[in-house]
Short mmCIF file of C-alpha atoms in Angstrom, two decimals:
data_model
loop_
_atom_site.label_atom_id
_atom_site.label_comp_id
_atom_site.label_asym_id
_atom_site.label_seq_id
_atom_site.Cartn_x
_atom_site.Cartn_y
_atom_site.Cartn_z
CA MET A 1 118.60 77.01 83.58
CA ALA A 2 117.91 73.66 84.70
CA ILE A 3 117.21 69.99 83.91
CA THR A 4 116.06 68.19 86.66
CA MET A 5 115.21 64.15 87.17
CA SER A 6 112.77 62.20 89.21
CA ASP A 7 113.75 59.48 91.72
CA SER A 8 112.92 56.79 89.23
CA ALA A 9 114.79 58.36 86.21
CA ALA A 10 117.86 58.86 88.09
CA LEU A 11 117.59 55.20 89.41
CA ARG A 12 117.41 54.18 85.86
CA VAL A 13 119.95 55.93 84.23
CA GLN A 14 122.41 54.82 87.12
CA THR A 15 121.17 51.24 86.88
CA PHE A 16 121.94 51.34 83.04
CA LEU A 17 125.43 53.15 83.45
CA SER A 18 126.28 50.53 86.01
CA ASN A 19 125.55 47.55 83.84
CA ARG A 20 127.19 49.43 80.93
CA GLY A 21 130.19 49.92 82.90
CA LYS A 22 131.06 53.15 81.92
CA GLY A 23 129.74 56.52 80.75
CA VAL A 24 130.02 60.06 82.29
CA GLY A 25 126.02 60.26 82.29
CA LEU A 26 123.12 60.61 79.91
CA ARG A 27 122.91 63.01 77.14
CA LEU A 28 119.51 64.78 76.61
CA GLY A 29 118.77 66.56 73.21
CA VAL A 30 116.37 67.48 70.45
CA ARG A 31 116.46 66.79 66.76
CA THR A 32 114.28 67.53 64.09
CA SER A 33 112.04 64.86 63.27
CA GLY A 34 108.15 63.64 63.64
CA CYS A 35 105.03 65.46 62.78
CA SER A 36 105.11 68.38 65.33
CA GLY A 37 108.85 69.24 64.40
CA MET A 38 111.15 68.09 67.33
CA ALA A 39 111.97 64.82 68.85
CA TYR A 40 113.86 64.29 71.90
CA VAL A 41 117.13 62.03 72.17
CA LEU A 42 118.90 60.10 74.75
CA GLU A 43 122.19 58.55 74.65
CA PHE A 44 125.29 58.03 77.04
CA VAL A 45 128.19 59.83 77.37
CA ASP A 46 131.93 58.68 77.22
CA GLU A 47 133.36 62.16 76.72
CA LEU A 48 132.06 65.86 77.50
CA HIS A 49 132.39 68.66 74.77
CA ASP A 50 133.23 71.92 75.23
CA GLU A 51 129.90 73.17 74.23
CA ASP A 52 128.38 71.08 76.46
CA THR A 53 126.30 72.16 79.75
CA VAL A 54 126.21 69.19 82.47
CA PHE A 55 123.79 69.45 85.38
CA GLU A 56 123.65 67.05 88.44
CA ASP A 57 120.79 65.72 90.02
CA LYS A 58 120.37 62.95 92.33
CA GLY A 59 123.87 61.77 91.29
CA VAL A 60 123.33 61.71 87.77
CA LYS A 61 125.21 63.92 85.15
CA VAL A 62 122.80 65.15 82.34
CA ILE A 63 124.40 66.81 79.62
CA VAL A 64 123.09 69.42 77.06
CA ASP A 65 124.23 70.58 74.30
CA ALA A 66 123.53 74.45 73.70
CA LYS A 67 121.44 74.11 70.84
CA SER A 68 119.09 71.94 72.77
CA LEU A 69 119.04 73.62 75.84
CA VAL A 70 116.88 76.48 74.61
CA TYR A 71 113.88 73.86 73.91
CA LEU A 72 114.90 71.97 77.05
CA ASP A 73 115.55 74.41 80.14
CA GLY A 74 113.03 73.35 82.80
CA THR A 75 112.21 70.09 81.65
CA GLU A 76 112.10 67.02 83.98
CA LEU A 77 113.23 63.56 82.94
CA ASP A 78 110.79 60.88 84.33
CA PHE A 79 110.69 57.32 83.99
CA VAL A 80 107.43 55.47 84.25
CA LYS A 81 105.69 52.23 83.94
CA GLU A 82 102.47 52.29 82.72
CA GLY A 83 100.83 48.32 82.86
CA LEU A 84 103.30 46.48 80.87
CA ASN A 85 104.93 49.52 79.05
CA GLU A 86 107.67 51.01 80.77
CA GLY A 87 109.76 54.24 79.09
CA PHE A 88 111.22 57.79 80.13
CA LYS A 89 108.64 60.82 80.08
CA PHE A 90 109.92 64.10 79.47
CA ASN A 91 108.03 67.32 81.59
CA ASN A 92 109.06 69.78 79.35
CA PRO A 93 106.98 73.37 80.22
CA ASN A 94 108.04 74.43 76.82
CA ILE A 95 106.27 72.63 74.65
CA SER A 96 103.19 74.52 72.89
CA SER A 97 101.82 71.07 71.32
CA GLU A 98 102.61 67.33 70.87
CA CYS A 99 101.70 65.20 68.15
CA GLY A 100 98.91 62.47 68.41
CA CYS A 101 101.59 59.29 68.70
CA GLY A 102 103.53 61.33 71.42
CA GLU A 103 106.65 60.80 69.44
CA SER A 104 107.52 64.60 68.45
CA PHE A 105 106.89 68.23 69.75
CA ASN A 106 106.67 71.83 68.84
CA VAL A 107 107.67 74.72 71.21
#
């Protein structure tokens, strides 16, 4: 089981954490939402929970809860810039379909 990050995603998270001035790492999770069933959740983590699994890649800790790990195993978090738009991209090998707007997915 693993969650990885591209160089650009790791740099972006490190910058966010540095500017924030605190934080253990970044939580990656899923929640029920959208037209396809699930949506990604990203949030900063100040305190770990007992049920958390911690992955470290390129100096950044990615924290995942047990429920989400089933859906996220093997995912690479990337940070991309496309024209004037920029944001995190999830390269998740587990998804079977995504909604047209790209906000949710199904496994």
